[in-house]
Structures are given as structure tokens and as C-alpha cells.
PDB file of C-alpha atoms in Angstrom:
ATOM      1  CA  UNK A 813     222.170  74.544 202.080  1.00  0.00           C
ATOM      2  CA  UNK A 814     225.269  77.395 201.066  1.00  0.00           C
ATOM      3  CA  UNK A 815     224.809  78.660 198.445  1.00  0.00           C
ATOM      4  CA  UNK A 816     227.605  79.552 195.865  1.00  0.00           C
ATOM      5  CA  UNK A 817     227.323  81.272 192.411  1.00  0.00           C
ATOM      6  CA  UNK A 818     228.882  80.229 189.439  1.00  0.00           C
ATOM      7  CA  UNK A 819     230.436  82.174 186.557  1.00  0.00           C
ATOM      8  CA  UNK A 820     231.312  79.280 184.020  1.00  0.00           C
ATOM      9  CA  UNK A 821     233.514  81.618 181.261  1.00  0.00           C
ATOM     10  CA  UNK A 822     232.695  78.977 177.991  1.00  0.00           C
ATOM     11  CA  UNK A 823     233.041  78.917 174.402  1.00  0.00           C
ATOM     12  CA  UNK A 824     231.553  76.343 172.564  1.00  0.00           C
ATOM     13  CA  UNK A 825     234.149  76.103 169.978  1.00  0.00           C
ATOM     14  CA  UNK A 826     236.498  74.543 172.953  1.00  0.00           C
ATOM     15  CA  UNK A 827     236.570  71.204 174.218  1.00  0.00           C
ATOM     16  CA  UNK A 828     237.831  71.463 177.164  1.00  0.00           C
ATOM     17  CA  UNK A 829     234.849  73.742 178.637  1.00  0.00           C
ATOM     18  CA  UNK A 830     232.839  70.427 177.161  1.00  0.00           C
ATOM     19  CA  UNK A 831     234.924  68.525 179.792  1.00  0.00           C
ATOM     20  CA  UNK A 832     234.943  70.910 182.252  1.00  0.00           C
ATOM     21  CA  UNK A 833     231.078  70.699 182.446  1.00  0.00           C
ATOM     22  CA  UNK A 834     230.966  67.770 182.993  1.00  0.00           C
ATOM     23  CA  UNK A 835     233.019  67.569 185.074  1.00  0.00           C
ATOM     24  CA  UNK A 836     231.333  70.048 187.469  1.00  0.00           C
ATOM     25  CA  UNK A 837     228.292  67.673 186.772  1.00  0.00           C
ATOM     26  CA  UNK A 838     230.463  65.355 188.441  1.00  0.00           C
ATOM     27  CA  UNK A 839     231.250  67.254 191.527  1.00  0.00           C
ATOM     28  CA  UNK A 840     227.813  69.358 191.945  1.00  0.00           C
ATOM     29  CA  UNK A 841     226.420  65.147 192.698  1.00  0.00           C
ATOM     30  CA  UNK A 842     229.240  64.345 194.741  1.00  0.00           C
ATOM     31  CA  UNK A 843     228.110  68.144 196.728  1.00  0.00           C
ATOM     32  CA  UNK A 844     224.389  67.041 196.585  1.00  0.00           C
ATOM     33  CA  UNK A 845     222.566  68.274 199.358  1.00  0.00           C
ATOM     34  CA  UNK A 846     225.299  70.173 200.452  1.00  0.00           C
ATOM     35  CA  UNK A 847     225.592  73.295 198.341  1.00  0.00           C
ATOM     36  CA  UNK A 848     223.444  74.839 196.165  1.00  0.00           C
ATOM     37  CA  UNK A 849     225.031  76.019 192.950  1.00  0.00           C
ATOM     38  CA  UNK A 850     223.938  79.056 190.473  1.00  0.00           C
ATOM     39  CA  UNK A 851     225.392  78.962 187.299  1.00  0.00           C
ATOM     40  CA  UNK A 852     225.791  81.316 185.143  1.00  0.00           C
ATOM     41  CA  UNK A 853     227.393  80.685 181.306  1.00  0.00           C
ATOM     42  CA  UNK A 854     230.023  83.663 180.565  1.00  0.00           C
ATOM     43  CA  UNK A 855     231.205  84.263 176.897  1.00  0.00           C
ATOM     44  CA  UNK A 856     234.119  83.999 176.069  1.00  0.00           C
ATOM     45  CA  UNK A 857     234.823  83.650 172.007  1.00  0.00           C
ATOM     46  CA  UNK A 858     238.064  81.354 170.936  1.00  0.00           C
ATOM     47  CA  UNK A 859     238.434  82.986 167.193  1.00  0.00           C
ATOM     48  CA  UNK A 860     237.394  86.306 167.209  1.00  0.00           C
ATOM     49  CA  UNK A 861     238.125  86.549 164.101  1.00  0.00           C
ATOM     50  CA  UNK A 862     237.802  84.047 162.409  1.00  0.00           C
ATOM     51  CA  UNK A 863     235.630  84.530 158.577  1.00  0.00           C
ATOM     52  CA  UNK A 864     232.478  82.839 158.246  1.00  0.00           C
ATOM     53  CA  UNK A 865     233.788  80.527 156.458  1.00  0.00           C
ATOM     54  CA  UNK A 866     235.942  78.764 159.580  1.00  0.00           C
ATOM     55  CA  UNK A 867     239.250  77.033 159.111  1.00  0.00           C
ATOM     56  CA  UNK A 868     239.793  73.312 158.893  1.00  0.00           C
ATOM     57  CA  UNK A 869     240.360  72.003 163.097  1.00  0.00           C
ATOM     58  CA  UNK A 870     243.791  70.505 162.259  1.00  0.00           C
ATOM     59  CA  UNK A 871     245.109  73.667 159.833  1.00  0.00           C
ATOM     60  CA  UNK A 872     243.855  76.248 162.606  1.00  0.00           C
ATOM     61  CA  UNK A 873     245.591  74.240 165.378  1.00  0.00           C
ATOM     62  CA  UNK A 874     249.002  74.001 163.517  1.00  0.00           C
ATOM     63  CA  UNK A 875     249.679  77.483 162.219  1.00  0.00           C
ATOM     64  CA  UNK A 876     248.433  78.885 166.338  1.00  0.00           C
ATOM     65  CA  UNK A 877     250.856  76.390 167.837  1.00  0.00           C
ATOM     66  CA  UNK A 878     253.374  75.461 166.028  1.00  0.00           C
ATOM     67  CA  UNK A 879     253.091  72.248 166.098  1.00  0.00           C
ATOM     68  CA  UNK A 880     252.968  69.785 162.817  1.00  0.00           C
ATOM     69  CA  UNK A 881     249.878  68.152 161.761  1.00  0.00           C
ATOM     70  CA  UNK A 882     250.702  64.826 163.401  1.00  0.00           C
ATOM     71  CA  UNK A 883     251.095  66.119 166.570  1.00  0.00           C
ATOM     72  CA  UNK A 884     248.029  68.208 166.686  1.00  0.00           C
ATOM     73  CA  UNK A 885     246.273  65.373 166.039  1.00  0.00           C
ATOM     74  CA  UNK A 886     247.496  63.134 168.332  1.00  0.00           C
ATOM     75  CA  UNK A 887     247.249  65.587 170.562  1.00  0.00           C
ATOM     76  CA  UNK A 888     243.263  66.045 169.426  1.00  0.00           C
ATOM     77  CA  UNK A 889     242.799  62.542 169.848  1.00  0.00           C
ATOM     78  CA  UNK A 890     243.915  62.497 173.252  1.00  0.00           C
ATOM     79  CA  UNK A 891     241.201  65.168 174.083  1.00  0.00           C
ATOM     80  CA  UNK A 892     238.642  63.101 172.577  1.00  0.00           C
ATOM     81  CA  UNK A 893     239.325  60.468 174.544  1.00  0.00           C
ATOM     82  CA  UNK A 894     239.024  62.476 177.332  1.00  0.00           C
ATOM     83  CA  UNK A 895     235.836  64.071 176.567  1.00  0.00           C
ATOM     84  CA  UNK A 896     234.418  60.102 175.372  1.00  0.00           C
ATOM     85  CA  UNK A 897     235.301  58.974 179.129  1.00  0.00           C
ATOM     86  CA  UNK A 898     232.523  60.943 180.753  1.00  0.00           C
ATOM     87  CA  UNK A 899     229.828  60.106 177.961  1.00  0.00           C
ATOM     88  CA  UNK A 900     230.681  63.083 176.035  1.00  0.00           C
ATOM     89  CA  UNK A 901     230.243  62.842 172.075  1.00  0.00           C
ATOM     90  CA  UNK A 902     233.429  63.572 170.370  1.00  0.00           C
ATOM     91  CA  UNK A 903     233.156  61.565 167.392  1.00  0.00           C
ATOM     92  CA  UNK A 904     233.023  64.518 164.349  1.00  0.00           C
ATOM     93  CA  UNK A 905     235.547  66.675 166.594  1.00  0.00           C
ATOM     94  CA  UNK A 906     238.516  65.807 163.934  1.00  0.00           C
ATOM     95  CA  UNK A 907     236.898  66.974 161.216  1.00  0.00           C
ATOM     96  CA  UNK A 908     235.130  70.011 162.935  1.00  0.00           C
ATOM     97  CA  UNK A 909     236.398  73.571 161.478  1.00  0.00           C
ATOM     98  CA  UNK A 910     237.903  76.423 163.967  1.00  0.00           C
ATOM     99  CA  UNK A 911     235.128  79.167 163.627  1.00  0.00           C
ATOM    100  CA  UNK A 912     233.686  82.198 165.589  1.00  0.00           C
ATOM    101  CA  UNK A 913     231.198  81.638 167.480  1.00  0.00           C
ATOM    102  CA  UNK A 914     230.004  85.496 168.392  1.00  0.00           C
ATOM    103  CA  UNK A 915     226.190  84.516 167.207  1.00  0.00           C
ATOM    104  CA  UNK A 916     226.462  80.842 169.452  1.00  0.00           C
ATOM    105  CA  UNK A 917     226.787  83.536 172.056  1.00  0.00           C
ATOM    106  CA  UNK A 918     223.980  85.855 171.628  1.00  0.00           C
ATOM    107  CA  UNK A 919     221.336  82.715 170.904  1.00  0.00           C
ATOM    108  CA  UNK A 920     223.002  81.755 173.964  1.00  0.00           C
ATOM    109  CA  UNK A 921     222.537  85.181 176.056  1.00  0.00           C
ATOM    110  CA  UNK A 922     218.204  84.057 174.342  1.00  0.00           C
ATOM    111  CA  UNK A 923     218.632  81.325 175.671  1.00  0.00           C
ATOM    112  CA  UNK A 924     219.155  82.262 179.458  1.00  0.00           C
ATOM    113  CA  UNK A 925     216.544  84.796 179.263  1.00  0.00           C
ATOM    114  CA  UNK A 926     214.444  81.236 178.936  1.00  0.00           C
ATOM    115  CA  UNK A 927     216.165  79.532 181.471  1.00  0.00           C
ATOM    116  CA  UNK A 928     217.283  76.843 178.992  1.00  0.00           C
ATOM    117  CA  UNK A 929     221.480  77.866 178.672  1.00  0.00           C
ATOM    118  CA  UNK A 930     222.979  74.789 180.321  1.00  0.00           C
ATOM    119  CA  UNK A 931     220.371  72.532 177.570  1.00  0.00           C
ATOM    120  CA  UNK A 932     221.442  74.669 174.150  1.00  0.00           C
ATOM    121  CA  UNK A 933     225.290  75.019 175.875  1.00  0.00           C
ATOM    122  CA  UNK A 934     225.487  70.587 175.949  1.00  0.00           C
ATOM    123  CA  UNK A 935     222.811  70.844 172.715  1.00  0.00           C
ATOM    124  CA  UNK A 936     226.218  73.133 170.871  1.00  0.00           C
ATOM    125  CA  UNK A 937     228.792  70.964 171.558  1.00  0.00           C
ATOM    126  CA  UNK A 938     227.752  68.395 170.434  1.00  0.00           C
ATOM    127  CA  UNK A 939     226.694  69.726 167.418  1.00  0.00           C
ATOM    128  CA  UNK A 940     229.952  70.965 167.302  1.00  0.00           C
ATOM    129  CA  UNK A 941     231.767  67.901 168.506  1.00  0.00           C
ATOM    130  CA  UNK A 942     230.170  65.251 167.921  1.00  0.00           C
ATOM    131  CA  UNK A 943     228.765  66.514 165.049  1.00  0.00           C
ATOM    132  CA  UNK A 944     231.341  68.772 162.538  1.00  0.00           C
ATOM    133  CA  UNK A 945     228.664  72.116 162.857  1.00  0.00           C
ATOM    134  CA  UNK A 946     229.142  75.626 162.794  1.00  0.00           C
ATOM    135  CA  UNK A 947     227.504  76.132 166.477  1.00  0.00           C
ATOM    136  CA  UNK A 948     226.639  80.324 165.087  1.00  0.00           C
ATOM    137  CA  UNK A 949     224.850  78.717 161.636  1.00  0.00           C
ATOM    138  CA  UNK A 950     221.603  80.495 162.093  1.00  0.00           C
ATOM    139  CA  UNK A 951     220.263  76.788 160.664  1.00  0.00           C
ATOM    140  CA  UNK A 952     222.167  74.447 162.883  1.00  0.00           C
ATOM    141  CA  UNK A 953     221.566  77.220 166.162  1.00  0.00           C
ATOM    142  CA  UNK A 954     217.485  77.169 164.806  1.00  0.00           C
ATOM    143  CA  UNK A 955     217.927  73.259 165.072  1.00  0.00           C
ATOM    144  CA  UNK A 956     219.418  72.874 168.351  1.00  0.00           C
ATOM    145  CA  UNK A 957     217.159  75.301 170.351  1.00  0.00           C
ATOM    146  CA  UNK A 958     214.257  72.769 169.095  1.00  0.00           C
ATOM    147  CA  UNK A 959     215.839  70.639 170.224  1.00  0.00           C
ATOM    148  CA  UNK A 960     216.519  71.338 173.465  1.00  0.00           C
ATOM    149  CA  UNK A 961     212.328  73.036 173.337  1.00  0.00           C
ATOM    150  CA  UNK A 962     212.820  76.576 172.405  1.00  0.00           C
ATOM    151  CA  UNK A 963     211.480  78.669 169.524  1.00  0.00           C
ATOM    152  CA  UNK A 964     213.169  77.701 166.747  1.00  0.00           C
ATOM    153  CA  UNK A 965     212.676  81.394 164.961  1.00  0.00           C
ATOM    154  CA  UNK A 966     213.506  83.397 167.249  1.00  0.00           C
ATOM    155  CA  UNK A 967     217.352  81.878 167.686  1.00  0.00           C
ATOM    156  CA  UNK A 968     217.338  81.777 164.352  1.00  0.00           C
ATOM    157  CA  UNK A 969     216.013  85.464 164.403  1.00  0.00           C
ATOM    158  CA  UNK A 970     218.780  86.569 166.565  1.00  0.00           C
ATOM    159  CA  UNK A 971     221.633  84.895 164.927  1.00  0.00           C
ATOM    160  CA  UNK A 972     220.869  86.855 161.476  1.00  0.00           C
ATOM    161  CA  UNK A 973     220.430  90.007 163.388  1.00  0.00           C
ATOM    162  CA  UNK A 974     223.083  92.244 165.724  1.00  0.00           C
ATOM    163  CA  UNK A 975     220.163  91.766 168.762  1.00  0.00           C
ATOM    164  CA  UNK A 976     222.030  90.056 172.319  1.00  0.00           C
ATOM    165  CA  UNK A 977     225.523  91.584 170.721  1.00  0.00           C
ATOM    166  CA  UNK A 978     226.036  94.749 173.654  1.00  0.00           C
ATOM    167  CA  UNK A 979     225.104  92.585 176.363  1.00  0.00           C
ATOM    168  CA  UNK A 980     227.635  90.199 174.840  1.00  0.00           C
ATOM    169  CA  UNK A 981     230.410  92.391 174.446  1.00  0.00           C
ATOM    170  CA  UNK A 982     230.275  93.518 178.406  1.00  0.00           C
ATOM    171  CA  UNK A 983     230.406  90.079 179.044  1.00  0.00           C
ATOM    172  CA  UNK A 984     233.084  89.599 177.284  1.00  0.00           C
ATOM    173  CA  UNK A 985     235.114  92.423 178.419  1.00  0.00           C
ATOM    174  CA  UNK A 986     234.095  92.341 182.266  1.00  0.00           C
ATOM    175  CA  UNK A 987     235.126  88.694 182.499  1.00  0.00           C
ATOM    176  CA  UNK A 988     239.073  89.738 180.448  1.00  0.00           C
ATOM    177  CA  UNK A 989     239.474  92.521 182.840  1.00  0.00           C
ATOM    178  CA  UNK A 990     238.970  89.949 185.485  1.00  0.00           C
ATOM    179  CA  UNK A 991     241.691  88.554 183.878  1.00  0.00           C
ATOM    180  CA  UNK A 992     239.776  85.458 182.110  1.00  0.00           C
ATOM    181  CA  UNK A 993     242.448  84.526 179.241  1.00  0.00           C
ATOM    182  CA  UNK A 994     241.165  81.040 178.562  1.00  0.00           C
ATOM    183  CA  UNK A 995     238.635  78.994 178.718  1.00  0.00           C
ATOM    184  CA  UNK A 996     237.194  77.680 180.785  1.00  0.00           C
ATOM    185  CA  UNK A 997     237.014  79.437 183.866  1.00  0.00           C
ATOM    186  CA  UNK A 998     235.193  79.330 186.729  1.00  0.00           C
ATOM    187  CA  UNK A 999     234.778  82.301 188.781  1.00  0.00           C
ATOM    188  CA  UNK A1000     233.738  81.151 191.984  1.00  0.00           C
ATOM    189  CA  UNK A1001     231.011  83.777 194.653  1.00  0.00           C
ATOM    190  CA  UNK A1002     233.227  86.789 192.004  1.00  0.00           C
ATOM    191  CA  UNK A1003     235.452  86.274 194.832  1.00  0.00           C
ATOM    192  CA  UNK A1004     237.834  83.136 193.189  1.00  0.00           C
ATOM    193  CA  UNK A1005     239.453  82.036 189.539  1.00  0.00           C
ATOM    194  CA  UNK A1006     239.579  78.544 189.060  1.00  0.00           C
ATOM    195  CA  UNK A1007     241.190  78.371 185.163  1.00  0.00           C
ATOM    196  CA  UNK A1008     240.860  74.932 182.956  1.00  0.00           C
ATOM    197  CA  UNK A1009     238.854  71.534 183.166  1.00  0.00           C
ATOM    198  CA  UNK A1010     240.106  71.055 186.469  1.00  0.00           C
ATOM    199  CA  UNK A1011     239.687  67.846 188.526  1.00  0.00           C
ATOM    200  CA  UNK A1012     236.468  66.626 189.295  1.00  0.00           C
ATOM    201  CA  UNK A1013     237.768  66.955 193.817  1.00  0.00           C
ATOM    202  CA  UNK A1014     239.465  70.127 192.678  1.00  0.00           C
ATOM    203  CA  UNK A1015     236.230  71.293 191.928  1.00  0.00           C
ATOM    204  CA  UNK A1016     233.986  69.339 195.002  1.00  0.00           C
ATOM    205  CA  UNK A1017     236.815  71.180 197.583  1.00  0.00           C
ATOM    206  CA  UNK A1018     236.778  74.370 196.090  1.00  0.00           C
ATOM    207  CA  UNK A1019     233.407  75.063 196.445  1.00  0.00           C
ATOM    208  CA  UNK A1020     233.021  73.442 200.215  1.00  0.00           C
ATOM    209  CA  UNK A1021     235.892  75.703 201.317  1.00  0.00           C
ATOM    210  CA  UNK A1022     233.828  79.016 199.322  1.00  0.00           C
ATOM    211  CA  UNK A1023     230.759  77.510 201.177  1.00  0.00           C
ATOM    212  CA  UNK A1024     232.341  76.781 204.493  1.00  0.00           C
ATOM    213  CA  UNK A1025     233.430  80.736 203.771  1.00  0.00           C
ATOM    214  CA  UNK A1026     230.046  81.994 203.376  1.00  0.00           C
ATOM    215  CA  UNK A1027     228.914  80.600 205.996  1.00  0.00           C
ATOM    216  CA  UNK A1028     231.003  81.240 208.602  1.00  0.00           C
ATOM    217  CA  UNK A1029     230.813  84.905 206.937  1.00  0.00           C
TER     218      UNK A1029
END
């Protein structure tokens, strides 16, 4: 069976990252028994300069994109519908706040050392889009870590410290240097960049192409 590494550059505050991961899951279901994938999550901050209190999501999006509230709400409702069609919980999406996610990425870096990063990523997507919780709040990180079987005290302590700062900053810079300027971004075997939450069949075709190149190389 051919192996393919996927670096998935993502932010827990990015709705299309949750959608993109679910579509990747569907692609891997199609490719089961054909391709073995090593998935490595990589950090990206949509709101690097956001103050700790955050900002109501529609207010933030209107300012960011220069559009009115009705237009942005309609856009968000379309994203919610796309997510819910994939079985994702986006019920709290309109109530969420735009938050900086650096603490979440640091805790996720630790979760990666425990082989639980995907589980925690998904729990944080649910916290943010389903429950409108701040995914960088130390208490939310504690709660979600416990949910996925990690040590809550450690998660909270990391969130309240500067642990994993260097690792996260280095990873962010590395993928920006590779040309990643928006998320989700899927990097296949360090060679091919797929930007955006592409349809499942696009991901299937891309993974097959890389696996075939690996087999013939």
C-alpha cells in the first residue's frame, strides 16, 4: 500500500477547515485499502492580532471584507448549511466571536505528542462552531482535552503558559514560506499544495496521483 503524508494547515477558527477535514475523511474512506495516509496538522492564525476578548463574528467579518451585516450573515448561513450537510455541528456559528487561537495551537502541539491532535482539533471545531465557545480559553481547552482523553490540568497549564510557542511559531513561518496564505491548505508529501476545502473527488484524485508517482519513483 502506498503511503502519502498530508500536512493540513488549519485554524480552529476557520469554518472551511472543519469542512475540508470532513471532505478529506470522505476521500480516505474511498481510498481505504489503497493508500495509507499520515496526517499532520499544522498551525495557522486567522486572527493573529485579535485582542483576548475577541469580537462578534458578524461585526468582525463586515469590517474584514467591507460588506454589510445582511450579506455576511447570508454567507455564514451558507457555510453552516454546507457543514451541517456533512454532519458537522455549526449551530453556534452565528453567536461565536472572532478569537485569536494561539493558545489553542500550543495545546494542539502538545496533543500531537500524545497522538490525540485530530481528536482535539475536532473537539475544538465543535466547541467553536457548535457551542460558540472561545477555543483559546484555558478552561475550554481543559474541558475539550478531558473529553478526548487527555489530561485537563496539563492542557490548561500549557494554555496559561508560553509552552510550545517556539514550535508553533516555527511551523507557522515554515508554511507561510511555502506559500500558504489561506486555510485550509493540504500539502501532499511536501510537494503539492491544494488550497481550500476542495470537493471529496478532487482530494481522491490528488492523493491517487501522488501515490502513483511514489510507486513509479
